[in-house]
Coordinates of C-alpha atoms in Angstrom, one line a residue:
Chain A
M547 CA -34.6 14.0 174.8
I548 CA -36.9 12.3 172.2
R549 CA -39.2 9.5 173.3
F550 CA -41.4 7.1 171.3
D551 CA -43.9 5.2 173.4
H552 CA -45.6 2.3 171.6
V553 CA -46.0 4.2 168.4
S554 CA -47.9 2.6 165.5
K555 CA -48.7 4.0 162.1
S556 CA -50.2 2.6 158.9
Y557 CA -50.4 4.1 155.5
G558 CA -53.3 2.2 153.9
R559 CA -52.5 -1.5 154.3
T560 CA -48.8 -0.8 154.9
Q561 CA -47.8 -0.8 158.5
A562 CA -44.9 1.7 158.8
L563 CA -44.4 1.6 162.6
N564 CA -45.5 -1.3 164.8
G565 CA -45.4 -0.4 168.5
L566 CA -42.1 1.5 168.3
T567 CA -40.7 2.3 171.7
L568 CA -37.3 4.1 172.0
E569 CA -35.4 6.9 173.5
F570 CA -32.9 9.2 171.8
V571 CA -30.6 10.6 174.5
D572 CA -29.3 14.2 174.1
G573 CA -25.8 14.9 173.0
E574 CA -25.2 11.8 170.9
I575 CA -24.8 11.0 167.2
I576 CA -27.4 8.4 166.5
G577 CA -27.7 6.0 163.6
L578 CA -31.1 4.8 162.6
F579 CA -30.4 1.7 160.4
G580 CA -32.6 -0.7 158.5
P581 CA -33.5 -1.7 155.0
N582 CA -35.7 0.3 152.7
G583 CA -39.3 0.4 154.0
A584 CA -38.3 -0.4 157.6
G585 CA -39.9 2.7 159.1
K586 CA -36.8 5.0 159.3
S587 CA -38.3 7.9 157.4
T588 CA -41.6 7.7 159.2
T589 CA -39.8 7.8 162.6
I590 CA -37.9 10.9 161.5
K591 CA -41.1 12.6 160.1
M592 CA -42.8 12.0 163.5
I593 CA -40.1 13.8 165.3
V594 CA -40.4 16.7 163.0
G595 CA -44.2 16.7 163.4
L596 CA -44.9 15.9 159.7
S597 CA -46.6 12.6 160.5
R598 CA -48.7 11.7 163.5
P599 CA -49.1 8.4 165.3
D600 CA -52.2 6.3 164.9
R601 CA -51.5 4.9 168.3
G602 CA -48.9 5.8 171.0
E603 CA -47.1 9.0 171.7
V604 CA -44.0 10.9 170.6
W605 CA -42.4 13.4 172.9
V606 CA -39.6 15.9 172.2
D607 CA -38.3 17.4 175.4
G608 CA -41.6 16.4 177.0
K609 CA -43.7 18.3 174.5
L610 CA -45.5 17.5 171.3
P611 CA -43.2 17.6 168.2
R612 CA -45.0 20.5 166.6
Q613 CA -44.4 22.6 169.7
R614 CA -40.7 22.0 169.4
R615 CA -40.3 22.6 165.7
E616 CA -37.9 25.5 166.2
S617 CA -35.4 23.2 167.9
I618 CA -35.2 20.8 165.0
A619 CA -33.2 21.1 161.8
Y620 CA -34.4 18.6 159.3
L621 CA -32.9 17.4 156.0
P622 CA -35.7 15.5 154.1
E623 CA -34.8 12.6 151.9
L624 CA -36.0 14.4 148.8
N625 CA -35.0 17.9 147.6
H626 CA -37.2 20.6 149.1
L627 CA -35.6 23.6 147.4
Y628 CA -37.0 25.5 144.5
H629 CA -34.8 24.9 141.4
W630 CA -34.9 28.5 140.3
W631 CA -33.2 29.6 143.5
T632 CA -29.5 30.3 143.8
L633 CA -27.8 29.0 147.0
K634 CA -27.9 32.6 148.3
D635 CA -31.7 32.8 147.7
A636 CA -32.2 29.6 149.6
A637 CA -30.0 30.7 152.5
A638 CA -31.9 34.1 152.7
F639 CA -35.2 32.2 152.8
I640 CA -34.1 29.9 155.7
Q641 CA -32.5 32.8 157.5
D642 CA -35.8 34.6 157.5
F643 CA -37.7 31.6 158.6
Y644 CA -35.6 30.6 161.6
N645 CA -33.8 32.8 164.2
D646 CA -31.1 30.3 165.0
W647 CA -29.3 30.8 161.7
D648 CA -25.5 31.0 162.2
E649 CA -24.0 33.1 159.4
H650 CA -20.5 32.4 160.6
C651 CA -21.0 28.7 160.4
Y652 CA -22.7 29.0 157.0
Q653 CA -19.7 31.0 155.6
S654 CA -17.1 28.6 156.9
Q655 CA -18.9 25.6 155.6
L656 CA -19.5 27.2 152.2
H657 CA -15.8 27.5 151.9
F658 CA -15.0 24.1 153.3
L659 CA -17.5 22.4 151.0
N660 CA -16.3 24.3 147.9
L661 CA -19.6 25.8 147.2
D662 CA -20.4 29.1 145.6
E663 CA -23.3 31.3 146.7
G664 CA -24.2 32.3 143.1
M665 CA -24.8 28.7 142.0
K666 CA -28.2 28.1 140.5
L667 CA -29.7 25.0 142.1
S668 CA -31.1 23.8 138.7
K669 CA -27.6 24.0 137.2
I670 CA -25.5 22.0 139.6
S671 CA -24.6 18.3 140.0
R672 CA -26.4 16.0 142.3
G673 CA -23.4 15.9 144.7
Q674 CA -23.3 19.7 144.8
L675 CA -27.0 19.9 145.5
A676 CA -26.6 17.4 148.3
K677 CA -23.9 19.6 149.8
C678 CA -26.0 22.7 149.4
R679 CA -28.9 21.0 151.2
L680 CA -26.7 19.8 154.0
L681 CA -25.1 23.2 154.4
L682 CA -28.5 24.9 154.6
T683 CA -29.7 22.5 157.3
T684 CA -26.5 22.5 159.4
S685 CA -26.2 26.3 159.4
R686 CA -29.0 26.4 161.9
R687 CA -27.8 26.0 165.5
A688 CA -30.6 23.7 166.4
P689 CA -30.2 21.2 169.3
Y690 CA -31.6 18.5 167.1
L691 CA -30.3 17.7 163.6
L692 CA -32.2 15.1 161.6
L693 CA -30.8 13.7 158.4
D694 CA -32.9 11.4 156.4
E695 CA -30.9 9.3 153.9
P696 CA -28.3 12.0 153.4
F697 CA -26.0 9.8 151.2
S698 CA -28.5 8.2 148.8
G699 CA -27.4 8.6 145.2
I700 CA -24.2 10.5 146.1
D701 CA -20.7 9.7 145.0
L702 CA -18.0 8.6 147.5
M703 CA -16.0 11.8 147.5
T704 CA -19.0 13.9 148.3
R705 CA -20.0 11.5 151.0
E706 CA -16.6 12.0 152.7
E707 CA -17.0 15.8 152.4
I708 CA -20.4 15.6 154.0
I709 CA -19.1 13.4 156.9
N710 CA -16.1 15.7 157.4
S711 CA -18.4 18.7 157.5
L712 CA -20.7 17.1 160.1
I713 CA -17.7 16.3 162.3
R714 CA -16.3 19.8 162.0
E715 CA -19.5 21.5 163.0
Y716 CA -20.7 19.0 165.6
Q717 CA -21.3 20.7 169.0
E718 CA -20.2 18.0 171.5
G719 CA -22.6 17.5 174.3
K720 CA -25.0 20.1 173.1
Q721 CA -26.3 18.7 169.8
T722 CA -28.1 15.5 169.0
I723 CA -27.7 14.2 165.4
I724 CA -30.0 11.5 164.1
I725 CA -29.0 10.0 160.7
S726 CA -31.2 7.5 159.0
T727 CA -29.5 5.4 156.4
H728 CA -29.4 1.9 154.9
E729 CA -25.7 2.4 154.1
I730 CA -24.3 1.7 157.6
D731 CA -20.6 1.4 156.6
E732 CA -20.6 5.1 155.6
I733 CA -21.1 6.2 159.2
E734 CA -20.0 3.1 161.1
N735 CA -17.4 5.1 163.0
L736 CA -19.5 8.3 163.3
V737 CA -22.3 7.1 165.6
D738 CA -22.5 6.9 169.4
R739 CA -25.5 4.7 169.3
A740 CA -27.2 2.4 166.8
F741 CA -30.8 1.4 166.3
F742 CA -31.6 -1.4 163.9
I743 CA -35.1 -1.1 162.8
D744 CA -37.2 -3.5 160.8
H745 CA -40.9 -3.8 160.0
G746 CA -41.6 -0.8 162.2
S747 CA -39.9 -1.9 165.4
I748 CA -36.5 -2.0 167.0
R749 CA -34.6 -5.2 166.5
I750 CA -31.3 -4.3 168.2
S751 CA -30.1 -1.2 169.8
G752 CA -27.1 -0.1 171.9
K753 CA -24.0 2.0 172.1
A754 CA -21.8 1.4 169.1
E755 CA -18.7 0.7 171.1
D756 CA -20.5 -1.7 173.5
L757 CA -22.1 -3.6 170.6
R758 CA -18.6 -4.0 169.0
A759 CA -17.1 -5.2 172.3
Q760 CA -19.9 -7.6 173.1
K761 CA -20.2 -9.2 169.6
G762 CA -16.7 -8.7 168.2
M763 CA -18.5 -7.5 165.0
S764 CA -18.9 -4.3 163.1
L765 CA -22.3 -2.6 163.0
V766 CA -22.6 -3.7 159.4
E767 CA -22.0 -7.3 160.4
I768 CA -24.4 -7.1 163.3
M769 CA -27.2 -5.8 161.1
K770 CA -26.6 -8.4 158.4
E771 CA -26.7 -11.1 161.0
A772 CA -29.9 -9.8 162.7
F773 CA -31.7 -9.6 159.4
R774 CA -30.5 -13.1 158.3
H775 CA -32.0 -14.5 161.5
A776 CA -35.2 -12.6 160.8
E777 CA -35.6 -14.1 157.4
Q778 CA -35.1 -17.6 158.7
Q779 CA -37.9 -17.3 161.2
Chain B
M951 CA -5.5 5.7 160.4
D952 CA -7.7 2.7 159.5
F953 CA -9.9 1.1 162.2
D954 CA -11.1 -2.4 162.6
S955 CA -14.8 -1.7 163.0
S956 CA -15.4 -5.0 164.8
Q957 CA -13.5 -3.7 167.9
P958 CA -14.2 -0.6 170.0
I959 CA -12.7 2.4 168.3
Y960 CA -11.6 4.3 171.4
R961 CA -9.4 1.3 172.5
Q962 CA -7.8 1.3 169.1
I963 CA -7.0 5.0 169.4
I964 CA -5.4 4.4 172.8
D965 CA -3.4 1.4 171.5
F966 CA -2.2 3.5 168.6
Y967 CA -0.6 6.0 171.0
K968 CA 0.7 3.2 173.4
R969 CA 2.5 1.7 170.4
K970 CA 4.0 5.1 169.4
L971 CA 5.2 5.6 173.0
A972 CA 6.6 2.1 173.4
R973 CA 8.6 2.5 170.2
G974 CA 9.9 5.8 171.2
E975 CA 8.2 7.6 168.3
L976 CA 6.7 10.0 170.8
S977 CA 8.4 11.5 173.8
P978 CA 7.3 13.7 176.7
G979 CA 6.4 17.2 175.6
D980 CA 5.4 16.2 172.1
R981 CA 2.1 17.6 171.0
I982 CA -0.5 15.3 169.6
P983 CA -3.5 16.4 167.5
S984 CA -6.4 18.1 169.4
Q985 CA -9.5 15.9 169.8
R986 CA -11.3 17.8 167.0
E987 CA -8.3 17.5 164.6
Y988 CA -8.1 13.8 165.4
A989 CA -11.8 13.3 164.8
E990 CA -11.7 15.1 161.5
R991 CA -8.6 13.4 160.2
A992 CA -9.7 9.9 161.2
Q993 CA -13.4 10.6 160.4
V994 CA -14.4 9.3 163.8
N995 CA -17.1 10.4 166.2
P996 CA -15.8 13.3 168.4
N997 CA -17.4 11.7 171.5
T998 CA -15.3 8.6 170.9
V999 CA -12.1 10.6 170.5
Q1000 CA -13.0 12.4 173.7
R1001 CA -13.4 9.1 175.6
A1002 CA -10.0 7.9 174.3
Y1003 CA -8.2 11.1 175.3
R1004 CA -9.9 11.1 178.7
E1005 CA -8.7 7.6 179.4
M1006 CA -5.2 8.4 178.2
E1007 CA -5.2 11.3 180.6
M1008 CA -6.2 9.0 183.4
M1009 CA -3.4 6.6 182.5
Q1010 CA -1.0 9.6 182.7
M1011 CA 0.0 9.2 179.1
V1012 CA -1.1 12.7 178.0
E1013 CA -2.2 15.9 179.5
T1014 CA -4.4 18.5 177.9
I1015 CA -3.6 22.2 178.6
R1016 CA -6.5 24.5 177.9
G1017 CA -5.9 26.7 174.9
Q1018 CA -2.6 25.0 174.1
G1019 CA -3.3 21.4 173.2
T1020 CA -2.6 17.9 174.3
F1021 CA 0.9 16.8 175.1
I1022 CA 2.7 13.5 175.9
T1023 CA 3.5 13.3 179.6
A1024 CA 4.5 9.7 179.9
T1025 CA 7.7 9.3 181.9
E1026 CA 10.6 7.0 181.0
K1027 CA 9.2 4.5 183.5
K1028 CA 5.8 4.7 181.9
Q1029 CA 7.3 4.1 178.5
R1030 CA 9.2 1.0 179.8
D1031 CA 5.9 -0.2 181.4
L1032 CA 4.2 0.1 178.0
Q1033 CA 7.1 -1.7 176.3
T1034 CA 6.8 -4.6 178.8
E1035 CA 3.0 -4.6 178.4
M1036 CA 3.2 -4.8 174.6
A1037 CA 6.0 -7.3 174.7
G1038 CA 3.8 -9.5 176.9
Q1039 CA 0.9 -9.3 174.4
I1040 CA 3.2 -10.2 171.5
M1041 CA 4.7 -13.1 173.5
D1042 CA 1.2 -14.4 174.5
R1043 CA 0.1 -14.4 170.9
F1044 CA 3.3 -16.0 169.6
I1045 CA 3.4 -18.8 172.2
Y1046 CA -0.3 -19.5 171.6
D1047 CA 0.2 -19.7 167.8
M1048 CA 3.3 -21.9 168.1
R1049 CA 1.6 -24.3 170.5
S1050 CA -1.4 -24.5 168.2
L1051 CA 1.0 -25.6 165.5
G1052 CA 2.1 -28.4 167.7
F1053 CA 5.4 -27.2 169.0
R1054 CA 6.4 -28.0 172.6
D1055 CA 7.9 -25.3 174.8
Q1056 CA 11.5 -26.7 174.6
E1057 CA 11.3 -27.0 170.8
L1058 CA 10.0 -23.4 170.7
I1059 CA 13.0 -22.1 172.7
G1060 CA 15.3 -24.0 170.4
L1061 CA 13.7 -22.6 167.3
I1062 CA 14.1 -19.1 168.6
D1063 CA 17.8 -19.6 169.2
L1064 CA 18.2 -21.2 165.8
H1065 CA 16.4 -18.4 164.1
L1066 CA 18.3 -15.6 165.9
A1067 CA 21.6 -17.4 165.0
S1068 CA 20.7 -17.6 161.3
E1069 CA 19.7 -13.9 161.3
K1070 CA 23.1 -13.0 162.8
G1071 CA 24.8 -15.2 160.1
D1072 CA 23.0 -13.3 157.4
V1073 CA 24.2 -10.0 158.8
E1074 CA 27.8 -11.1 159.1
K1075 CA 27.8 -12.3 155.5

């Protein structure tokens, strides 16, 4: 379980998180939604241990994030792979680094995503690079999978392939997936739970199916309404 | 299958199979997709599909046999119950809509008779 307890963080004059308090329950697919600059990336980075709170505390399974690094697979928003690598080079690097690498899962996804190990990362399209990055992240059997804006700048077909691959490899009950995105409609039907974040704190949260039943609205509509109200205040 | 994202998805999955059963498009012994297959095909959260399947099992619509798949178990009586249930829903909606157009109940019955008679006439021609 991941817990944020009154977490605040500023970068210079910009307040990224403002007393953020939340719990990510194990075994769920979680959507972290909000406009650009809402604090989604900072939240993810804190779970990975790449950013530390100014105030408040973050706990991963009751420990500090950097002590749980091996249990988290993280897909950063920006490309983190060397461009002179082939996909195979990148896979070998990650395999050496983490001992939860699942070669079988890697091979099956490689095929499913129509990727070729010999591909040079500098020579492939944006969509293919996105698929390579996803593949390398999800081939680890980590209990936590964090995806930061996995769809930005990616065409529709590739988005679908990515979502299909996520569903195929999801380990029900064992794995927690946290996806941050401002494009809610892409994963509307994929998430168990939704957090709408704005100005560094939670505006609305709940189980996706409960929110739909209560409001008779889709998650996209709920977020639009919440932010319309916020602007009027 | 397309979902209406403003309504709970698991309920739409159940309704989908209820409709198939009521229409006789599925019968006892028929195999339906595994939860994983369904989730992948419909691009829906596997936990949501699991919830729908679990409820269908509790309603004795389906049964999952380990290693073999999920099968329709609904008896004829269950199928008739589902037909009655769905007919009730359609009637409720119809009557509500007609009343909101200003028709009184007697006029409504008359209209149905008239409509059915004209349909019959079309067929005989």
